[in-house]
Amino acid sequence: MSDERGCTCNETQIKCKNGFCKPSFWRCDGVNDCGDNTDEENCGNCKAQEFRCRNSRCIPAHKQCNGYNDCGDGSDESQCEKSIAVHCSDLTYKCKNNQCISKLNPMCDGEIDCADDSDEAECKCGTKPYKSSRIVGGKDSSEGEWPWQVSLHMNTQGHVCGASVISNRWLVTAAHCVQDSEKFKYSQPDQWEVYLGLLNQGETSKSTLKRVKRIISHPQYDHLSYDNDIALMELDSPVTLSQNIWPICLPEATHDFPAGKSVWITGWGKQREEVDAVASVLQKAEVRIINNTVCNKLMDDGITPRMICAGVLSGGVDACQGDSGGPMTSTESNGRMFLAGVVSWGDGCGRRNRPGIYTRVTEYRSWIRQMTGV
Ligand code: 4AZ
């Protein structure tokens, strides 16, 4: 990076103290883009010696981890050694006994945080039982690396969309994958073939084939804005879970996937925007979550709170056509994997400053539970 230090920044850039120039719209987006945090300093929110709560309130820094919920949302007590019971809010985790706790993302993290153990009760998900070991700018996956990844085939068309296993009977995919077109009845369950435990599209015979009993597309899906781009598929019979077929964990509504976090996207979609063919071996790529305000500016105000953006803003790494419906997988504290997003849309694939747009799964936690019991 030495060739990018000490340059003259142009009018669309800010100058970091360490000499880098960065796009101005990265200022105060919650991500340390400069590397020395200059782009996140003096953002007008909290003073030095103050802690910035998740709900944007400022509290004296020494009140962090003092056992009291000073922020009101538990965030000043959420990354401490001990979790405390706090008032419930939109940002706190609720145990089965209706108590709320301060810890951030406590579900299935390997530690009992709720008095009734409920935060660790349903955790048969998000692990990769197989320890051995298209997407633009990705790499080949290995067998069993993404056991929740599903390939959805439309009769005669082959692979068209991805999906994720969330239980032995249910898949999550994108609503836009299951809308009828002039030629194909994508909304009809009997038109689909579901391949589970698949790595190579040329080896479908080695994978598990299921049919679909029911498709539930989100009732508020908007085909113009791609808002609420999520759908559920019920398999015609339960699939046997195995090393290659395993559910991904669903994040609770209050789960936080912060901007800047690295996540993985996977799929058999196109490996370049300009080609027609899909990939044969399941591709994987690492991208970073982008702050919604920043993303909304990049994407011409097309981002709703029910979307989450991720990408590599310099370009070249992205989801593409055929990856839709597939998972954005986030590894959480104890190595367990959660479904942070569903591949939804974008402006082309891998273009500079045009991240991929994903359905924000936390927004649909209660809807999924209501519809599937999962
Ligand atoms: C698509 O056409 C599509 N770059 C999916 C994802 C992205 C672009 C297009 C993200 O299904």
XYZ file of C-alpha atoms and ligand atoms in Angstrom:
385
model
C 0.000 0.000 0.000
C 3.007 2.343 0.108
C 2.049 3.718 -3.327
C -1.203 5.005 -1.816
C 0.317 6.941 1.037
C 1.033 10.655 0.916
C -1.069 11.264 -2.184
C -2.998 14.459 -2.847
C -6.616 13.677 -2.094
C -9.233 14.969 -4.525
C -12.471 16.715 -3.565
C -14.417 13.453 -3.187
C -11.911 12.100 -0.661
C -10.812 12.638 2.903
C -7.223 12.585 4.043
C -6.389 10.096 6.783
C -3.709 10.982 9.313
C -1.644 8.033 8.059
C -1.542 9.524 4.561
C -4.215 7.493 2.787
C -7.044 9.068 0.792
C -10.460 7.462 1.261
C -13.911 8.207 -0.227
C -15.639 10.947 1.798
C -18.821 8.909 2.173
C -16.854 6.434 4.303
C -16.572 9.074 7.037
C -18.486 8.242 10.194
C -19.892 4.991 8.815
C -18.770 2.977 11.824
C -15.954 1.263 9.909
C -12.292 2.070 10.392
C -11.466 2.583 6.706
C -8.294 4.619 7.212
C -6.750 1.946 9.384
C -5.876 4.538 12.025
C -9.544 5.388 12.699
C -9.226 9.031 11.557
C -12.318 8.630 9.382
C -14.335 7.721 12.494
C -13.082 10.474 14.777
C -15.087 13.626 15.618
C -18.247 12.272 14.131
C -20.242 14.627 16.305
C -21.786 11.867 18.328
C -19.909 11.174 21.512
C -16.994 13.011 23.084
C -13.705 11.438 23.958
C -14.064 9.649 27.315
C -17.577 8.692 26.298
C -18.975 5.351 25.183
C -21.293 5.293 22.194
C -24.262 2.992 22.797
C -25.838 0.935 20.025
C -28.876 3.184 20.311
C -26.549 6.198 19.685
C -26.774 7.495 23.233
C -23.486 8.662 24.812
C -22.535 7.652 28.338
C -19.367 8.233 30.385
C -16.875 5.555 29.379
C -16.342 4.396 32.965
C -19.975 3.263 33.120
C -19.227 0.459 30.684
C -19.397 -2.961 32.367
C -20.453 -1.550 35.742
C -23.409 -3.934 36.021
C -25.997 -1.222 35.273
C -27.806 -0.791 31.998
C -26.833 2.841 31.453
C -27.466 2.865 27.707
C -30.937 1.413 28.089
C -30.298 -1.132 25.346
C -27.753 -3.150 27.300
C -24.970 -2.302 24.878
C -22.700 -0.856 27.596
C -22.974 -4.214 29.359
C -22.974 -6.453 26.302
C -19.286 -7.110 25.827
C -18.324 -7.672 29.439
C -17.296 -10.798 31.259
C -20.742 -11.287 32.757
C -24.133 -10.844 31.134
C -26.692 -9.000 33.241
C -30.483 -8.988 33.196
C -31.753 -5.786 31.601
C -35.030 -4.219 30.521
C -36.157 -5.675 27.231
C -35.818 -3.534 24.122
C -35.558 -3.973 20.368
C -31.839 -4.496 20.822
C -31.773 -7.043 23.655
C -31.947 -10.818 23.530
C -35.062 -12.328 25.098
C -34.806 -15.674 26.866
C -37.672 -18.151 26.778
C -38.660 -17.105 30.309
C -39.082 -13.541 28.928
C -36.056 -12.210 30.794
C -33.753 -10.064 28.699
C -29.991 -10.183 28.981
C -27.331 -7.673 28.112
C -24.959 -9.870 26.125
C -24.682 -9.221 22.408
C -25.518 -12.245 20.225
C -25.701 -14.778 23.086
C -27.539 -17.468 21.107
C -25.604 -20.725 20.714
C -22.302 -19.084 21.664
C -21.355 -22.010 23.929
C -22.076 -20.198 27.197
C -25.289 -20.333 29.172
C -26.530 -16.762 29.562
C -30.242 -17.218 30.280
C -31.347 -18.520 33.687
C -33.438 -21.133 31.856
C -30.583 -22.148 29.480
C -32.801 -21.247 26.514
C -30.047 -19.378 24.652
C -28.227 -22.687 24.212
C -31.246 -24.964 23.816
C -31.674 -25.126 20.033
C -28.222 -25.224 18.575
C -28.216 -28.156 16.211
C -27.157 -25.869 13.401
C -24.367 -23.867 11.868
C -21.500 -26.286 12.332
C -19.521 -27.965 9.600
C -19.512 -31.640 10.550
C -17.071 -32.403 7.745
C -13.844 -30.952 9.108
C -11.718 -31.900 6.072
C -10.780 -29.997 4.106
C -20.997 -18.491 -8.775
C -19.737 -16.094 -7.273
C -17.431 -13.522 -8.942
C -13.849 -13.574 -7.678
C -14.347 -16.729 -5.622
C -12.660 -20.046 -5.049
C -13.819 -23.670 -5.257
C -15.474 -24.989 -2.090
C -14.707 -28.429 -0.716
C -17.144 -31.231 0.074
C -19.226 -30.552 3.177
C -17.862 -27.035 3.575
C -21.295 -25.383 3.239
C -23.706 -28.195 4.167
C -26.712 -25.814 4.232
C -26.148 -24.761 0.613
C -28.883 -26.010 -1.720
C -29.161 -25.925 -5.510
C -32.656 -25.274 -6.849
C -33.280 -26.613 -10.343
C -36.268 -25.631 -12.437
C -37.384 -28.464 -14.692
C -35.472 -28.416 -18.018
C -33.559 -25.268 -17.017
C -31.090 -26.779 -14.545
C -29.714 -24.689 -11.693
C -31.422 -21.326 -11.297
C -31.193 -20.351 -7.627
C -29.600 -21.184 -4.305
C -31.260 -21.802 -0.945
C -30.267 -22.670 2.632
C -31.275 -25.616 4.813
C -32.757 -24.387 8.131
C -34.170 -27.749 9.318
C -34.745 -31.225 7.895
C -37.932 -29.974 6.226
C -37.454 -26.297 5.451
C -35.326 -24.119 3.164
C -34.930 -20.352 2.954
C -34.538 -18.780 -0.490
C -35.309 -15.482 -2.254
C -38.873 -14.500 -3.139
C -37.726 -13.377 -6.582
C -36.671 -16.984 -7.286
C -40.244 -18.203 -6.888
C -42.192 -15.648 -8.970
C -43.826 -16.838 -12.184
C -42.377 -15.593 -15.453
C -44.014 -15.745 -18.871
C -42.331 -19.035 -19.629
C -41.917 -20.742 -16.253
C -44.151 -21.361 -13.271
C -41.539 -20.708 -10.586
C -44.225 -20.362 -7.914
C -45.390 -23.961 -8.362
C -43.810 -26.498 -6.039
C -43.955 -29.372 -8.547
C -41.717 -27.500 -11.009
C -38.673 -27.603 -8.734
C -35.946 -30.113 -8.004
C -33.976 -29.580 -4.820
C -30.382 -30.841 -4.668
C -28.913 -31.100 -1.179
C -25.346 -32.003 -0.276
C -24.214 -31.080 -3.785
C -20.735 -29.786 -4.625
C -20.406 -30.133 -8.390
C -23.332 -29.490 -10.769
C -21.995 -32.344 -12.896
C -22.461 -34.782 -10.034
C -26.105 -34.343 -9.090
C -26.469 -38.137 -8.944
C -24.163 -38.165 -5.891
C -26.376 -35.704 -4.026
C -29.792 -35.963 -2.382
C -32.758 -35.025 -4.558
C -35.964 -33.786 -2.966
C -39.162 -32.303 -4.261
C -41.078 -29.330 -2.894
C -44.403 -29.597 -1.077
C -45.086 -25.916 -0.444
C -43.635 -22.503 -1.263
C -44.339 -19.525 0.984
C -43.237 -16.289 -0.615
C -43.153 -13.264 1.685
C -46.563 -11.559 1.415
C -44.932 -8.108 1.248
C -42.352 -8.987 -1.410
C -42.047 -6.062 -3.827
C -40.766 -7.022 -7.252
C -39.805 -3.452 -8.105
C -37.693 -2.619 -5.042
C -36.858 -6.230 -4.067
C -38.031 -5.353 -0.565
C -38.815 -8.470 1.531
C -37.055 -10.749 -0.954
C -37.426 -13.948 1.055
C -39.360 -17.195 0.629
C -39.665 -20.553 2.378
C -39.768 -23.971 0.754
C -41.076 -27.051 2.477
C -39.605 -30.343 1.278
C -42.002 -33.116 0.301
C -40.334 -35.385 2.878
C -37.753 -34.729 5.601
C -34.140 -34.989 4.504
C -31.682 -37.085 6.493
C -29.139 -34.727 7.976
C -25.544 -35.766 7.355
C -21.996 -34.505 7.001
C -23.011 -32.851 3.737
C -26.519 -31.707 4.677
C -26.849 -29.631 7.818
C -28.926 -26.602 8.861
C -27.494 -23.110 9.275
C -28.486 -21.181 12.431
C -31.093 -18.444 12.101
C -30.128 -15.234 13.926
C -32.571 -13.742 16.417
C -34.122 -10.395 15.501
C -31.683 -8.647 17.850
C -28.545 -10.294 16.448
C -25.994 -7.714 15.315
C -23.939 -8.142 12.159
C -21.724 -5.049 12.325
C -20.426 -3.121 9.321
C -16.941 -4.220 8.438
C -17.470 -7.825 9.487
C -16.235 -10.510 7.093
C -18.829 -12.980 5.849
C -18.895 -15.700 3.173
C -21.109 -15.892 0.149
C -21.527 -19.145 -1.753
C -23.237 -20.299 -4.927
C -23.127 -21.761 -8.408
C -23.984 -18.429 -10.029
C -22.157 -16.738 -12.876
C -18.463 -16.167 -12.297
C -18.500 -13.024 -14.420
C -21.255 -10.597 -15.242
C -20.724 -11.020 -18.989
C -21.011 -14.795 -19.254
C -24.114 -16.990 -19.455
C -22.955 -20.225 -17.852
C -23.187 -20.967 -14.156
C -20.283 -22.448 -12.188
C -19.891 -26.203 -11.912
C -18.105 -26.354 -8.532
C -19.723 -24.446 -5.650
C -17.903 -21.119 -5.312
C -17.140 -19.225 -2.113
C -15.949 -15.675 -1.575
C -15.273 -13.479 1.426
C -16.924 -10.069 1.510
C -17.488 -7.406 4.160
C -20.724 -6.049 5.517
C -21.312 -2.428 4.544
C -23.187 0.108 6.643
C -26.757 0.671 5.332
C -26.414 4.464 5.114
C -23.221 4.176 3.097
C -24.739 1.464 0.908
C -27.877 3.503 0.302
C -25.728 6.344 -1.057
C -23.818 3.953 -3.302
C -27.014 2.299 -4.557
C -29.044 5.403 -5.469
C -31.371 5.239 -2.433
C -32.493 1.711 -3.241
C -31.716 0.180 0.142
C -34.457 -0.498 2.697
C -33.840 -1.421 6.367
C -34.747 -4.987 5.411
C -31.664 -5.270 3.207
C -28.024 -5.737 4.172
C -25.158 -4.929 1.829
C -21.847 -6.685 1.506
C -19.014 -6.612 -0.935
C -15.544 -5.470 -1.747
C -15.908 -1.858 -2.852
C -12.867 -1.940 -5.100
C -14.828 -4.528 -7.125
C -14.182 -8.021 -8.411
C -15.738 -10.049 -5.577
C -19.502 -10.440 -5.491
C -22.573 -12.596 -5.887
C -24.087 -12.801 -9.360
C -27.017 -14.220 -11.278
C -27.668 -17.791 -10.129
C -26.458 -17.122 -6.591
C -29.815 -15.608 -5.663
C -31.590 -17.258 -2.753
C -28.318 -18.623 -1.406
C -26.724 -17.840 1.936
C -24.550 -15.050 3.241
C -22.899 -17.003 6.047
C -21.488 -15.287 9.134
C -19.215 -17.072 11.601
C -20.105 -16.020 15.130
C -18.159 -16.043 18.380
C -17.683 -19.766 18.951
C -17.322 -20.667 15.290
C -20.992 -21.359 14.692
C -22.430 -20.158 11.395
C -25.505 -17.967 11.042
C -27.594 -16.934 8.052
C -26.976 -13.176 7.939
C -28.422 -12.642 4.470
C -30.041 -14.136 1.385
C -28.540 -13.213 -2.000
C -31.037 -10.786 -3.501
C -29.887 -8.236 -6.078
C -27.227 -5.853 -7.279
C -26.190 -3.627 -10.150
C -24.284 -6.081 -12.267
C -21.665 -8.186 -10.520
C -18.369 -7.202 -8.994
C -18.501 -3.585 -10.132
C -16.557 -0.990 -8.206
C -18.642 0.747 -5.511
C -21.632 -1.485 -6.317
C -21.927 -3.992 -3.463
C -24.191 -7.033 -3.459
C -27.568 -6.613 -1.758
C -28.930 -9.287 0.544
C -32.173 -9.817 2.432
C -31.538 -9.013 6.116
C -32.608 -12.282 7.762
C -32.917 -10.881 11.314
C -35.964 -8.922 10.102
C -37.791 -12.154 9.355
C -37.039 -14.240 12.445
C -40.567 -14.231 13.813
C -42.165 -14.687 10.378
C -39.989 -17.760 9.746
C -40.869 -19.182 13.170
C -44.561 -18.534 12.554
C -44.586 -20.173 9.144
C -42.280 -23.142 9.801
C -41.962 -23.684 13.536
C -38.165 -23.415 13.098
C -29.158 -11.712 -10.019
O -29.327 -11.358 -11.162
C -28.140 -11.035 -9.179
N -24.125 -8.590 -7.498
C -27.865 -11.474 -7.903
C -26.910 -10.840 -7.137
C -26.234 -9.773 -7.638
C -26.475 -9.311 -8.925
C -27.441 -9.946 -9.689
C -25.203 -9.091 -6.771
O -29.824 -12.633 -9.537
